[in-house]
mmCIF file of C-alpha atoms and ligand atoms in Angstrom:
data_model
loop_
_atom_site.group_PDB
_atom_site.id
_atom_site.type_symbol
_atom_site.label_atom_id
_atom_site.label_comp_id
_atom_site.label_asym_id
_atom_site.label_seq_id
_atom_site.Cartn_x
_atom_site.Cartn_y
_atom_site.Cartn_z
ATOM 1 C CA UNK A 1 0.000 0.000 0.000
ATOM 2 C CA UNK A 2 2.911 2.337 0.719
ATOM 3 C CA UNK A 3 4.266 1.482 -2.704
ATOM 4 C CA UNK A 4 0.845 2.223 -4.264
ATOM 5 C CA UNK A 5 0.865 5.613 -2.480
ATOM 6 C CA UNK A 6 4.252 6.537 -3.921
ATOM 7 C CA UNK A 7 3.349 5.332 -7.411
ATOM 8 C CA UNK A 8 0.134 7.359 -7.335
ATOM 9 C CA UNK A 9 2.019 10.445 -6.104
ATOM 10 C CA UNK A 10 4.413 10.004 -9.030
ATOM 11 C CA UNK A 11 1.524 9.629 -11.475
ATOM 12 C CA UNK A 12 -0.201 12.781 -10.177
ATOM 13 C CA UNK A 13 2.993 14.859 -10.163
ATOM 14 C CA UNK A 14 3.891 13.845 -13.712
ATOM 15 C CA UNK A 15 0.326 14.577 -14.837
ATOM 16 C CA UNK A 16 0.290 17.971 -13.051
ATOM 17 C CA UNK A 17 3.898 18.947 -13.848
ATOM 18 C CA UNK A 18 2.982 21.679 -16.373
ATOM 19 C CA UNK A 19 0.617 23.256 -13.825
ATOM 20 C CA UNK A 20 3.238 23.068 -11.039
ATOM 21 C CA UNK A 21 5.787 24.724 -13.288
ATOM 22 C CA UNK A 22 3.272 27.395 -14.280
ATOM 23 C CA UNK A 23 2.671 28.179 -10.581
ATOM 24 C CA UNK A 24 6.430 28.338 -10.011
ATOM 25 C CA UNK A 25 6.846 30.674 -12.986
ATOM 26 C CA UNK A 26 4.658 33.241 -11.212
ATOM 27 C CA UNK A 27 6.636 33.394 -7.950
ATOM 28 C CA UNK A 28 9.769 31.306 -8.546
ATOM 29 C CA UNK A 29 11.967 30.035 -11.352
ATOM 30 C CA UNK A 30 9.518 27.836 -13.275
ATOM 31 C CA UNK A 31 11.090 24.499 -12.402
ATOM 32 C CA UNK A 32 8.934 22.933 -9.689
ATOM 33 C CA UNK A 33 7.029 20.620 -12.057
ATOM 34 C CA UNK A 34 10.102 19.580 -14.014
ATOM 35 C CA UNK A 35 12.163 19.146 -10.814
ATOM 36 C CA UNK A 36 9.594 16.895 -9.185
ATOM 37 C CA UNK A 37 8.642 14.913 -12.254
ATOM 38 C CA UNK A 38 12.321 14.144 -12.927
ATOM 39 C CA UNK A 39 12.657 12.916 -9.340
ATOM 40 C CA UNK A 40 9.483 10.862 -9.327
ATOM 41 C CA UNK A 41 10.315 9.284 -12.674
ATOM 42 C CA UNK A 42 13.577 8.134 -11.067
ATOM 43 C CA UNK A 43 11.627 6.910 -8.027
ATOM 44 C CA UNK A 44 9.327 4.792 -10.200
ATOM 45 C CA UNK A 45 12.364 3.344 -11.991
ATOM 46 C CA UNK A 46 13.870 2.446 -8.591
ATOM 47 C CA UNK A 47 10.614 0.804 -7.482
ATOM 48 C CA UNK A 48 10.461 -1.167 -10.737
ATOM 49 C CA UNK A 49 14.008 -2.462 -10.425
ATOM 50 C CA UNK A 50 14.325 -3.147 -6.685
ATOM 51 C CA UNK A 51 12.780 -5.553 -4.208
ATOM 52 C CA UNK A 52 12.510 -4.038 -0.733
ATOM 53 C CA UNK A 53 12.592 -5.938 2.549
ATOM 54 C CA UNK A 54 9.820 -3.732 3.918
ATOM 55 C CA UNK A 55 8.059 -0.356 3.538
ATOM 56 C CA UNK A 56 10.677 1.359 5.689
ATOM 57 C CA UNK A 57 13.394 0.381 3.211
ATOM 58 C CA UNK A 58 11.158 1.444 0.336
ATOM 59 C CA UNK A 59 10.510 4.921 1.789
ATOM 60 C CA UNK A 60 14.197 5.347 2.585
ATOM 61 C CA UNK A 61 15.005 4.661 -1.060
ATOM 62 C CA UNK A 62 12.340 7.140 -2.187
ATOM 63 C CA UNK A 63 13.944 9.818 0.009
ATOM 64 C CA UNK A 64 17.441 9.097 -1.246
ATOM 65 C CA UNK A 65 16.392 9.111 -4.902
ATOM 66 C CA UNK A 66 14.558 12.438 -4.456
ATOM 67 C CA UNK A 67 17.518 14.070 -2.704
ATOM 68 C CA UNK A 68 19.857 12.992 -5.499
ATOM 69 C CA UNK A 69 17.622 13.807 -8.485
ATOM 70 C CA UNK A 70 15.301 16.725 -7.701
ATOM 71 C CA UNK A 71 17.633 19.566 -6.727
ATOM 72 C CA UNK A 72 16.372 23.037 -5.858
ATOM 73 C CA UNK A 73 14.762 23.672 -2.502
ATOM 74 C CA UNK A 74 12.117 21.004 -2.879
ATOM 75 C CA UNK A 75 14.494 18.048 -3.485
ATOM 76 C CA UNK A 76 16.125 18.054 -0.049
ATOM 77 C CA UNK A 77 12.773 18.921 1.555
ATOM 78 C CA UNK A 78 10.796 16.076 -0.047
ATOM 79 C CA UNK A 79 13.800 13.799 0.443
ATOM 80 C CA UNK A 80 13.849 14.632 4.136
ATOM 81 C CA UNK A 81 10.092 14.047 4.338
ATOM 82 C CA UNK A 82 10.439 10.457 3.121
ATOM 83 C CA UNK A 83 13.627 9.660 5.064
ATOM 84 C CA UNK A 84 12.042 10.844 8.325
ATOM 85 C CA UNK A 85 8.748 9.126 7.523
ATOM 86 C CA UNK A 86 10.647 5.886 6.902
ATOM 87 C CA UNK A 87 12.204 6.124 10.343
ATOM 88 C CA UNK A 88 8.819 6.501 12.041
ATOM 89 C CA UNK A 89 6.712 4.107 9.962
ATOM 90 C CA UNK A 90 6.776 1.438 12.666
ATOM 91 C CA UNK A 91 4.539 3.768 14.724
ATOM 92 C CA UNK A 92 1.824 3.835 12.050
ATOM 93 C CA UNK A 93 1.048 6.082 9.090
ATOM 94 C CA UNK A 94 -0.058 9.226 10.995
ATOM 95 C CA UNK A 95 3.151 9.114 13.055
ATOM 96 C CA UNK A 96 5.250 8.590 9.928
ATOM 97 C CA UNK A 97 3.519 11.463 8.138
ATOM 98 C CA UNK A 98 4.023 13.737 11.157
ATOM 99 C CA UNK A 99 7.714 12.816 11.358
ATOM 100 C CA UNK A 100 8.076 13.656 7.675
ATOM 101 C CA UNK A 101 6.384 17.028 8.124
ATOM 102 C CA UNK A 102 8.507 17.854 11.178
ATOM 103 C CA UNK A 103 11.558 16.929 9.103
ATOM 104 C CA UNK A 104 10.583 19.413 6.391
ATOM 105 C CA UNK A 105 10.113 22.163 8.999
ATOM 106 C CA UNK A 106 13.500 21.406 10.578
ATOM 107 C CA UNK A 107 15.348 21.150 7.288
ATOM 108 C CA UNK A 108 13.616 24.233 5.822
ATOM 109 C CA UNK A 109 13.754 26.231 9.076
ATOM 110 C CA UNK A 110 10.139 26.965 8.258
ATOM 111 C CA UNK A 111 6.682 26.926 9.761
ATOM 112 C CA UNK A 112 3.080 27.449 8.640
ATOM 113 C CA UNK A 113 2.012 30.846 7.316
ATOM 114 C CA UNK A 114 5.209 31.316 5.278
ATOM 115 C CA UNK A 115 3.622 30.261 1.949
ATOM 116 C CA UNK A 116 5.318 26.859 1.615
ATOM 117 C CA UNK A 117 4.468 23.183 1.368
ATOM 118 C CA UNK A 118 4.034 23.201 5.150
ATOM 119 C CA UNK A 119 0.784 25.134 4.763
ATOM 120 C CA UNK A 120 -0.756 22.012 3.196
ATOM 121 C CA UNK A 121 1.261 19.355 5.060
ATOM 122 C CA UNK A 122 0.745 20.550 8.633
ATOM 123 C CA UNK A 123 -3.090 20.645 8.523
ATOM 124 C CA UNK A 124 -3.058 17.208 6.873
ATOM 125 C CA UNK A 125 -0.793 15.836 9.637
ATOM 126 C CA UNK A 126 -3.087 17.302 12.294
ATOM 127 C CA UNK A 127 -6.190 15.831 10.657
ATOM 128 C CA UNK A 128 -4.518 12.416 10.383
ATOM 129 C CA UNK A 129 -3.465 12.502 14.028
ATOM 130 C CA UNK A 130 -6.961 13.354 15.163
ATOM 131 C CA UNK A 131 -8.333 10.326 13.344
ATOM 132 C CA UNK A 132 -10.153 12.173 10.556
ATOM 133 C CA UNK A 133 -11.269 10.301 7.434
ATOM 134 C CA UNK A 134 -9.224 10.532 4.220
ATOM 135 C CA UNK A 135 -11.675 12.955 2.554
ATOM 136 C CA UNK A 136 -11.352 15.219 5.614
ATOM 137 C CA UNK A 137 -7.558 14.925 5.610
ATOM 138 C CA UNK A 138 -7.460 15.839 1.922
ATOM 139 C CA UNK A 139 -9.876 18.747 2.487
ATOM 140 C CA UNK A 140 -7.539 20.041 5.227
ATOM 141 C CA UNK A 141 -4.560 19.940 2.845
ATOM 142 C CA UNK A 142 -6.550 21.643 0.075
ATOM 143 C CA UNK A 143 -7.746 24.392 2.418
ATOM 144 C CA UNK A 144 -4.155 24.963 3.588
ATOM 145 C CA UNK A 145 -2.940 25.044 -0.010
ATOM 146 C CA UNK A 146 -5.612 27.567 -1.044
ATOM 147 C CA UNK A 147 -4.881 29.711 2.006
ATOM 148 C CA UNK A 148 -1.359 30.321 0.610
ATOM 149 C CA UNK A 149 -2.805 32.652 -2.074
ATOM 150 C CA UNK A 150 -3.006 35.824 0.083
ATOM 151 C CA UNK A 151 0.211 35.070 2.006
ATOM 152 C CA UNK A 152 3.556 36.825 1.576
ATOM 153 C CA UNK A 153 6.270 34.232 0.891
ATOM 154 C CA UNK A 154 8.836 34.097 3.695
ATOM 155 C CA UNK A 155 10.954 31.162 2.526
ATOM 156 C CA UNK A 156 12.597 30.016 -0.684
ATOM 157 C CA UNK A 157 12.895 31.929 -3.956
ATOM 158 C CA UNK A 158 9.360 33.338 -3.732
ATOM 159 C CA UNK A 159 10.445 35.285 -0.636
ATOM 160 C CA UNK A 160 12.668 37.461 -2.875
ATOM 161 C CA UNK A 161 9.437 38.889 -4.323
ATOM 162 C CA UNK A 162 8.171 40.112 -0.956
ATOM 163 C CA UNK A 163 4.691 41.617 -1.311
ATOM 164 C CA UNK A 164 4.627 40.695 -5.010
ATOM 165 C CA UNK A 165 4.244 37.045 -4.005
ATOM 166 C CA UNK A 166 0.722 37.848 -2.744
ATOM 167 C CA UNK A 167 -2.138 36.597 -4.927
ATOM 168 C CA UNK A 168 -0.450 33.386 -6.091
ATOM 169 C CA UNK A 169 -0.848 29.784 -5.041
ATOM 170 C CA UNK A 170 2.361 28.266 -3.673
ATOM 171 C CA UNK A 171 3.743 25.545 -5.974
ATOM 172 C CA UNK A 172 5.076 23.408 -3.111
ATOM 173 C CA UNK A 173 1.765 23.536 -1.227
ATOM 174 C CA UNK A 174 0.142 22.379 -4.469
ATOM 175 C CA UNK A 175 2.515 19.435 -5.002
ATOM 176 C CA UNK A 176 2.281 18.378 -1.373
ATOM 177 C CA UNK A 177 -1.517 18.363 -1.658
ATOM 178 C CA UNK A 178 -0.959 15.779 -4.424
ATOM 179 C CA UNK A 179 1.014 13.711 -1.890
ATOM 180 C CA UNK A 180 -2.022 13.781 0.405
ATOM 181 C CA UNK A 181 -4.447 13.097 -2.469
ATOM 182 C CA UNK A 182 -2.371 10.054 -3.425
ATOM 183 C CA UNK A 183 -2.533 8.777 0.161
ATOM 184 C CA UNK A 184 -6.286 9.389 0.308
ATOM 185 C CA UNK A 185 -6.874 7.254 -2.764
ATOM 186 C CA UNK A 186 -4.484 4.378 -1.950
ATOM 187 C CA UNK A 187 -4.252 3.920 1.831
ATOM 188 C CA UNK A 188 -6.930 2.294 4.015
ATOM 189 C CA UNK A 189 -9.238 4.483 6.164
ATOM 190 C CA UNK A 190 -7.370 3.634 9.370
ATOM 191 C CA UNK A 191 -3.862 3.879 7.902
HETATM 192 P P1 ADP B 201 13.398 26.140 -6.008
HETATM 193 O O1 ADP B 201 12.684 27.186 -5.179
HETATM 194 O O2 ADP B 201 14.791 25.891 -5.548
HETATM 195 O O3 ADP B 201 13.284 26.397 -7.493
HETATM 196 P P2 ADP B 201 11.227 24.276 -6.287
HETATM 197 O O4 ADP B 201 10.694 25.233 -7.308
HETATM 198 O O5 ADP B 201 11.320 22.848 -6.722
HETATM 199 O O6 ADP B 201 12.615 24.745 -5.727
HETATM 200 O O7 ADP B 201 10.282 24.300 -4.989
HETATM 201 C C1 ADP B 201 9.719 25.492 -4.501
HETATM 202 C C2 ADP B 201 8.804 25.176 -3.342
HETATM 203 O O8 ADP B 201 9.566 24.698 -2.234
HETATM 204 C C3 ADP B 201 8.046 26.366 -2.802
HETATM 205 O O9 ADP B 201 6.821 26.547 -3.496
HETATM 206 C C4 ADP B 201 7.817 26.040 -1.331
HETATM 207 O O10 ADP B 201 6.579 25.375 -1.127
HETATM 208 C C5 ADP B 201 8.911 25.054 -1.031
HETATM 209 N N1 ADP B 201 9.911 25.640 -0.140
HETATM 210 C C6 ADP B 201 10.932 26.454 -0.477
HETATM 211 N N2 ADP B 201 11.665 26.767 0.612
HETATM 212 C C7 ADP B 201 11.074 26.132 1.670
HETATM 213 C C8 ADP B 201 11.343 26.042 3.063
HETATM 214 N N3 ADP B 201 12.401 26.669 3.619
HETATM 215 N N4 ADP B 201 10.519 25.291 3.838
HETATM 216 C C9 ADP B 201 9.469 24.635 3.297
HETATM 217 N N5 ADP B 201 9.168 24.683 1.980
HETATM 218 C C10 ADP B 201 9.947 25.416 1.192
HETATM 219 MG MG1 MG B 202 11.536 26.632 -8.478
#
């Protein structure tokens, strides 16, 4: 099921890559879709060619492949998400997801309200931890993503724009909502 989650995330990112790049062209350097789809294509190739002992090993590999292929700000951040999630998977999916999100915040020295992927990931982690259903978890991520529109970017390239970053959806909050959407459609209700 963890493998199905990752494969679905890859499928969604590759499908949405032009849109992610378009969002990044407004407040960044127009590479978020191409960065992530390159990384997730490499992830799928790794899944196709490797047999993993368990889901922890699989998620570790996902993290390592993303760190080495994505680049930019989002490569190390998504890589950290999966490496930290791998380390906490024994405690269940909500704990693994939370560990991944905390890893992004630590690595990015970032928090919610700064117009980043955390604005979608943190509400999703909270909803998961409080036992919400997948549709509710996804709705929390989507609401967090959409709430980035009026925010001033405080982290990453978009922060160079200052007030001019207002009025745009954050690309990373959009891609991380795809991560939640992929989980919602592949993982069991009590994951
Ligand atoms: P780059 O900005 O290097 O071109 P990408 O375009 O792939 O990298 O990713 C940009 C996204 O990364 C942003 O939309 C934002 O969501 C996320 N991001 C950037 N810096 C941080 C950070 N410090 N913490 C959390 N997320 C961040
Ligand atoms: Mg970019």
